[in-house]
Short mmCIF file of C-alpha atoms in Angstrom, two decimals:
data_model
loop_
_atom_site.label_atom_id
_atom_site.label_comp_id
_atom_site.label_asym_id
_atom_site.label_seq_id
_atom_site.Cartn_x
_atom_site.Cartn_y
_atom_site.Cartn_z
CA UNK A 231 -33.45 -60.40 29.75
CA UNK A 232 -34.09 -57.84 27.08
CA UNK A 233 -33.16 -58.60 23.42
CA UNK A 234 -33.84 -55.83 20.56
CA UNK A 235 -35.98 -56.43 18.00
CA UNK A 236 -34.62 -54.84 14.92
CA UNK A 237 -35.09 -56.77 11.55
CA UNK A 238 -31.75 -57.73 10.31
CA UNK A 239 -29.95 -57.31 6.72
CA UNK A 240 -26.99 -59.41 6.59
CA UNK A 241 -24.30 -60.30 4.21
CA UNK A 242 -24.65 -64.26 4.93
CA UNK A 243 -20.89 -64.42 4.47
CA UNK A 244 -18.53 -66.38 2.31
CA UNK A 245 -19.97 -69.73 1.85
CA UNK A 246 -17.18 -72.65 2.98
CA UNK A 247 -16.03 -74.98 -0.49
CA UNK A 248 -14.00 -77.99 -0.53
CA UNK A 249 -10.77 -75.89 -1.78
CA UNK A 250 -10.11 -73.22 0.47
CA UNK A 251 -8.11 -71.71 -2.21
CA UNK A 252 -10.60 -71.29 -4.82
CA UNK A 253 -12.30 -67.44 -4.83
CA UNK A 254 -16.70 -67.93 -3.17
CA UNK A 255 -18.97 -66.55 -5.19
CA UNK A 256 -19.55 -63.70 -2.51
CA UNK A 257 -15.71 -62.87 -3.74
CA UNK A 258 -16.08 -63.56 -7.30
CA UNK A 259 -19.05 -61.42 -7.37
CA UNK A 260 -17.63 -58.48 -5.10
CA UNK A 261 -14.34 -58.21 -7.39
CA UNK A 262 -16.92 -58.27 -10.88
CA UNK A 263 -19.08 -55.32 -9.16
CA UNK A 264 -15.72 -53.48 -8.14
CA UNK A 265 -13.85 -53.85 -11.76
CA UNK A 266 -17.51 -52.55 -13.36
CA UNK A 267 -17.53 -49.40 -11.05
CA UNK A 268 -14.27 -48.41 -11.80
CA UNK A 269 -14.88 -49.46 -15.60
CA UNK A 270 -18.34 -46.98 -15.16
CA UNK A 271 -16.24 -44.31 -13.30
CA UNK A 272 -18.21 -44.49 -10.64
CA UNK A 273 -15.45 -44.81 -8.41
CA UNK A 274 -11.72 -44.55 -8.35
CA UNK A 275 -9.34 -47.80 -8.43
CA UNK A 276 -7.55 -46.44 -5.22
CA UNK A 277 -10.65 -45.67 -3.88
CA UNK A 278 -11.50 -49.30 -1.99
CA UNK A 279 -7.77 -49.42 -0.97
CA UNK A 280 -8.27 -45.88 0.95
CA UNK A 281 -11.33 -46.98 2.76
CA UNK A 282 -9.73 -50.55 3.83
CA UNK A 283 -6.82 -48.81 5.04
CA UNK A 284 -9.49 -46.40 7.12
CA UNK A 285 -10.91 -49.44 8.53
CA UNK A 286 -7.73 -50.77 9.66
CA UNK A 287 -6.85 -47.86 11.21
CA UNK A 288 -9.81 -48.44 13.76
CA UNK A 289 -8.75 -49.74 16.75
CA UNK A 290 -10.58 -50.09 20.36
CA UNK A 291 -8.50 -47.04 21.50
CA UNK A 292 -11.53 -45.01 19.90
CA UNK A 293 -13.93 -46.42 21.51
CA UNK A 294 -11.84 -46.06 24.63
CA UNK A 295 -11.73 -42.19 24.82
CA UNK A 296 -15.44 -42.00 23.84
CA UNK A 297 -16.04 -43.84 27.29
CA UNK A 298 -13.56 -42.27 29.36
CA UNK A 299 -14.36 -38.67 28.32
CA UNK A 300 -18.03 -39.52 29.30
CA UNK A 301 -17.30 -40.59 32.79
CA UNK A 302 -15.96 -37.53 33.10
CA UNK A 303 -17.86 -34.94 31.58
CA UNK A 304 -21.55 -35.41 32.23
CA UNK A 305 -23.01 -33.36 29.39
CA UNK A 306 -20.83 -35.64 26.74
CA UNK A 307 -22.51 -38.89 28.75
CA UNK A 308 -26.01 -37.49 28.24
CA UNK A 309 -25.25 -36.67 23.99
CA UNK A 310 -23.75 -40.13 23.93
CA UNK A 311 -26.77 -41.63 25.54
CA UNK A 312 -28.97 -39.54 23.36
CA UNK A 313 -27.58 -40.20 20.04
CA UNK A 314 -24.47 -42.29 19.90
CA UNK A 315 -23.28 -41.75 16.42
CA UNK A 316 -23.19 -37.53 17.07
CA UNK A 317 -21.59 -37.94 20.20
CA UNK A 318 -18.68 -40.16 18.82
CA UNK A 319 -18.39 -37.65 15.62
CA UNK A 320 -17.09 -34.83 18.17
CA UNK A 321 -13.97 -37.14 18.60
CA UNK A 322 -13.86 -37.00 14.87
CA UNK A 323 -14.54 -40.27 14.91
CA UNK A 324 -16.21 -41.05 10.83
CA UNK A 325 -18.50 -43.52 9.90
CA UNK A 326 -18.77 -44.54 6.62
CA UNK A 327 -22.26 -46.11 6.05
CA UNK A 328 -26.10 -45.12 7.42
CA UNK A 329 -26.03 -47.13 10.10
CA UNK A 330 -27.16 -46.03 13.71
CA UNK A 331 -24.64 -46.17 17.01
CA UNK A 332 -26.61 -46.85 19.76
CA UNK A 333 -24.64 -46.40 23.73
CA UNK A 334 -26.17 -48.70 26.46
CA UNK A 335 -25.46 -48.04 29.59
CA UNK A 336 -24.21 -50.03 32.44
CA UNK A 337 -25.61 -49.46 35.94
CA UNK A 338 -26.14 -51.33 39.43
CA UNK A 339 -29.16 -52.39 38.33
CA UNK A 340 -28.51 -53.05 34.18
CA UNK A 341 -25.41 -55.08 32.22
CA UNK A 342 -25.64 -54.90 29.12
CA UNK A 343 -24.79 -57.41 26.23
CA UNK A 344 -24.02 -57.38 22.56
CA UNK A 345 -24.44 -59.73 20.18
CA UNK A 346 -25.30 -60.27 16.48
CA UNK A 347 -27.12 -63.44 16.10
CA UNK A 348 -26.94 -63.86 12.71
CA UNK A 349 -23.34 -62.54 11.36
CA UNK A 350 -21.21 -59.96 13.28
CA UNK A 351 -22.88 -56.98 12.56
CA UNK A 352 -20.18 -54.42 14.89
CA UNK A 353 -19.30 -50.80 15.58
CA UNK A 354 -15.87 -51.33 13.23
CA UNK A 355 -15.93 -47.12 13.28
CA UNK A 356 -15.27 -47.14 17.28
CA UNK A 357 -14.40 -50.68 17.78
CA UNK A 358 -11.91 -51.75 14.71
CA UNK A 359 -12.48 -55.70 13.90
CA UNK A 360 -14.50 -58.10 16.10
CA UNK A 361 -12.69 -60.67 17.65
CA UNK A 362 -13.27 -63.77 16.21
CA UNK A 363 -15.55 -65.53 19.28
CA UNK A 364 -17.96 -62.66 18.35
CA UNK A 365 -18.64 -63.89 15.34
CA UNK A 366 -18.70 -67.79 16.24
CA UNK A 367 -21.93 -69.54 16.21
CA UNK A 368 -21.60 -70.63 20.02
CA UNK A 369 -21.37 -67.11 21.59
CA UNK A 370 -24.12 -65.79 18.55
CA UNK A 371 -26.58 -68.51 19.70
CA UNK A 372 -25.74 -68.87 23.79
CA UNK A 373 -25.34 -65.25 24.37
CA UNK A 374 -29.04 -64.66 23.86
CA UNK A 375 -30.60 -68.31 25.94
CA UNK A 376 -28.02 -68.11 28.10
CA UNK A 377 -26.36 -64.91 28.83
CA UNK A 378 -25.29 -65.00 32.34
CA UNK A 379 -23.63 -68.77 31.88
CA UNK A 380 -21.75 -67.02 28.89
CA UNK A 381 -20.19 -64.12 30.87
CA UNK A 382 -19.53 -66.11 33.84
CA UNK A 383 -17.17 -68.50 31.44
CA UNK A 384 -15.87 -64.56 30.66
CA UNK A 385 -15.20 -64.60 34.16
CA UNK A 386 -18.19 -61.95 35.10
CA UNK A 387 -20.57 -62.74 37.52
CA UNK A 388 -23.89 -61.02 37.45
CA UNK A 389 -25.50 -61.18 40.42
CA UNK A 390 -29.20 -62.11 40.19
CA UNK A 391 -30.62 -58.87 41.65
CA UNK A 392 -29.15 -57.28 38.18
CA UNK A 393 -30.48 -57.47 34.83
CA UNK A 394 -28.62 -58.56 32.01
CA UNK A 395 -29.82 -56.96 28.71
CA UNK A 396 -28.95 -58.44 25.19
CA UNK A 397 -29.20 -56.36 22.59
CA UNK A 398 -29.13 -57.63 19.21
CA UNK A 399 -26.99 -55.72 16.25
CA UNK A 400 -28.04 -55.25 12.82
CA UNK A 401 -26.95 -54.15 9.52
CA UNK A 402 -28.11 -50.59 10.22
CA UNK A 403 -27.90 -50.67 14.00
CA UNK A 404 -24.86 -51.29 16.02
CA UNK A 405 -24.09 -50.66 20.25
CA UNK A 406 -21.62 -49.52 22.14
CA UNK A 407 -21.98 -50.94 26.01
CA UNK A 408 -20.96 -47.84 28.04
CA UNK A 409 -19.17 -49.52 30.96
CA UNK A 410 -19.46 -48.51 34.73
CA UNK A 411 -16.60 -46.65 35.75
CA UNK A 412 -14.45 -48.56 38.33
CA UNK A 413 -14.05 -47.64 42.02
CA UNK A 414 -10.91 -46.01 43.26
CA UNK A 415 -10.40 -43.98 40.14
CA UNK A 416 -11.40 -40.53 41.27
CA UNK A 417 -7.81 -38.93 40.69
CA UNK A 418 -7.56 -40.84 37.18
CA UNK A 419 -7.35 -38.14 34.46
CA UNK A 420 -9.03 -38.79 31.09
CA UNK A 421 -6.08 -40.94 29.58
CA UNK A 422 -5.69 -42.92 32.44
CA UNK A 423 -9.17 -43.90 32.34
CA UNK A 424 -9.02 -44.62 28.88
CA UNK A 425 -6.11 -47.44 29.29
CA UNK A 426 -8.31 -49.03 31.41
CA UNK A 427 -11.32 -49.88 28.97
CA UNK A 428 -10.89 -52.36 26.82
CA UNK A 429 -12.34 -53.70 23.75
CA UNK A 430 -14.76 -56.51 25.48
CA UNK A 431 -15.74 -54.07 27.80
CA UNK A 432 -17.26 -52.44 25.05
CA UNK A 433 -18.94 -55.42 24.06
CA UNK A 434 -20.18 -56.10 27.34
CA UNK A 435 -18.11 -59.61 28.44
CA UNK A 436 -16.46 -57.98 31.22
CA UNK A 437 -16.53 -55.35 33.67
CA UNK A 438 -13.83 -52.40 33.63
CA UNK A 439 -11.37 -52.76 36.14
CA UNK A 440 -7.67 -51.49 37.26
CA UNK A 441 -5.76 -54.26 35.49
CA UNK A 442 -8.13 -53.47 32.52
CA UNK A 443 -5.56 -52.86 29.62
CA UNK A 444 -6.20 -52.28 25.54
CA UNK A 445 -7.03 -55.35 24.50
CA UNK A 446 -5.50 -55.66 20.18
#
């Protein structure tokens, strides 16, 4: 098992209080930073609302043409491979930060893993939202001492011949787990392959396969 060593940056998240209702101080101090921007004019008051509504226009779906067009066109697969972030910005895909999108790729020999082990660091710009078990403690912690009992409880069994690779996200480095394209789907045009990979795919959890559908 490999796991990337990349120093990490994290928002430490909303911390819990007694009343659930009351605003954190991660909220309290986001909303007095916004209302001074737009007070400085340093941005616009529909600005934030634009780029929320951007993010929840993200869906897996992205990430799912990304993958199918490289199993089919071999020159895409190497650009992806070579610089992840590039290759997804031909599909017009934005991103709206610095951060790097690095594709892994899955082979007979490598299965790859992603996981953020301290906050759920993600590719939102190809991937939409994380699911919540991404960003649980359990899967966080296990997924890195004890990856293959983790994707067998997925329901993937990696044989031990194969090695299983866990590669840890940061704030300015995120992966994208190219899967391995499944057998039997020679005549499959682009679309069709699409439909069949799915968000955890993506992630690594399980393999592609013909009942693979979008997963919301």
């Amino acid at each position: 098992m490999i796991i990337s060593d990349h120093h990490h940056d994290h928002d430490p998240g909303h911390p819990k209080t007694g009343d659930e209702s009351m605003p954190g101080y991660y909220e309290i101090m986001e909303t007095a930073v916004r209302e001074l921007l737009v007070e400085k004019k340093l941005i616009g008051p529909g600005e934030i609302r634009r780029q929320i509504e951007v993010l929840d226009s993200r869906t897996p779906a992205l990430g799912a043409k990304v993958v199918a067009r490289a199993w089919v066109d071999p020159e895409f697969k190497a650009r992806l491979l070579a610089n992840g972030r590039a290759a997804c910005e031909e599909f017009g895909i934005s991103f709206y930060d610095d951060t790097q999108l690095i594709a892994l790729e899955n082979t007979d020999q490598v299965h790859n893993l992603i996981v953020c082990t301290l906050c759920s660091c993600y590719p939102r710009p190809v991937l939409g939202l994380p699911p919540d078990w991404y960003k649980a403690k359990p899967y966080r912690a296990r997924a890195v001492k004890e990856p293959r009992v983790v994707l067998a409880e997925f329901g993937t069994d990696i044989p031990e011949n194969v090695e299983i690779r866990v590669s840890d996200s940061t704030a300015m480095v995120r992966y994208l787990v190219l899967p391995q394209r499944p057998a039997g789907t020679d005549n499959f045009t682009e679309e069709q392959l699409a439909a069949l990979v799915t968000r955890d795919a993506m992630i690594g959890v399980i393999k592609v396969n013909l009942d693979n559908r979008h997963t919301p």
